[in-house]
């Protein structure tokens, strides 16, 4: 399976201190959202993947 997954993350102005700490929040959330999106696509493709593997 080959797929491109893109997701974003945001941090509010009232979260944490300014600077690097606030910048890390959306980066971490974006990574988490990318993983969630990939797993969702993988689950959706599971029947097709199983058919391909079974036929080998």
Tab-separated table of C-alpha atoms in Angstrom:
chain	number	residue	atom	x	y	z
A	1	UNK	CA	0.000	0.000	0.000
A	2	UNK	CA	1.317	3.381	-0.925
A	3	UNK	CA	-0.482	6.551	0.131
A	4	UNK	CA	0.270	10.132	1.037
A	5	UNK	CA	-1.283	11.408	4.244
A	6	UNK	CA	-1.385	15.048	5.249
A	7	UNK	CA	-2.935	16.483	8.379
A	8	UNK	CA	-2.508	19.650	10.385
A	9	UNK	CA	-2.415	20.568	14.032
A	10	UNK	CA	-3.115	23.873	15.736
A	11	UNK	CA	-2.333	25.504	19.058
A	12	UNK	CA	-4.337	28.314	20.583
A	13	UNK	CA	-2.766	31.544	21.772
A	14	UNK	CA	-3.711	30.643	25.348
A	15	UNK	CA	-1.709	27.371	25.298
A	16	UNK	CA	1.666	27.171	27.034
A	17	UNK	CA	4.361	29.794	26.819
A	18	UNK	CA	5.298	31.683	23.685
A	19	UNK	CA	8.038	30.351	21.472
A	20	UNK	CA	9.328	26.828	21.056
A	21	UNK	CA	6.918	25.160	23.498
A	22	UNK	CA	3.855	26.546	21.736
A	23	UNK	CA	5.379	25.652	18.371
A	24	UNK	CA	5.788	21.992	19.431
A	25	UNK	CA	2.061	21.537	20.141
A	26	UNK	CA	0.799	21.850	16.550
A	27	UNK	CA	3.765	19.839	15.261
A	28	UNK	CA	2.950	16.998	17.679
A	29	UNK	CA	-0.764	17.189	16.885
A	30	UNK	CA	-0.034	17.131	13.175
A	31	UNK	CA	2.023	13.970	13.611
A	32	UNK	CA	-0.735	12.349	15.661
A	33	UNK	CA	-3.352	13.331	13.087
A	34	UNK	CA	-1.204	11.908	10.264
A	35	UNK	CA	-0.929	8.578	12.078
A	36	UNK	CA	-4.691	8.497	12.733
A	37	UNK	CA	-5.429	9.269	9.067
A	38	UNK	CA	-3.013	6.562	7.883
A	39	UNK	CA	-4.556	3.951	10.204
A	40	UNK	CA	-8.046	4.879	8.981
A	41	UNK	CA	-6.954	4.447	5.358
A	42	UNK	CA	-5.225	1.179	6.187
A	43	UNK	CA	-8.371	-0.158	7.872
A	44	UNK	CA	-10.448	0.892	4.866
A	45	UNK	CA	-8.031	-0.906	2.521
A	46	UNK	CA	-7.770	-4.045	4.692
A	47	UNK	CA	-10.206	-6.208	2.673
A	48	UNK	CA	-8.337	-5.487	-0.559
A	49	UNK	CA	-4.943	-6.075	1.076
A	50	UNK	CA	-6.164	-9.387	2.516
A	51	UNK	CA	-7.372	-10.518	-0.937
A	52	UNK	CA	-3.988	-9.639	-2.461
A	53	UNK	CA	-2.052	-11.469	0.242
A	54	UNK	CA	-4.308	-14.527	0.052
A	55	UNK	CA	-3.802	-14.875	-3.685
A	56	UNK	CA	-0.006	-14.988	-3.440
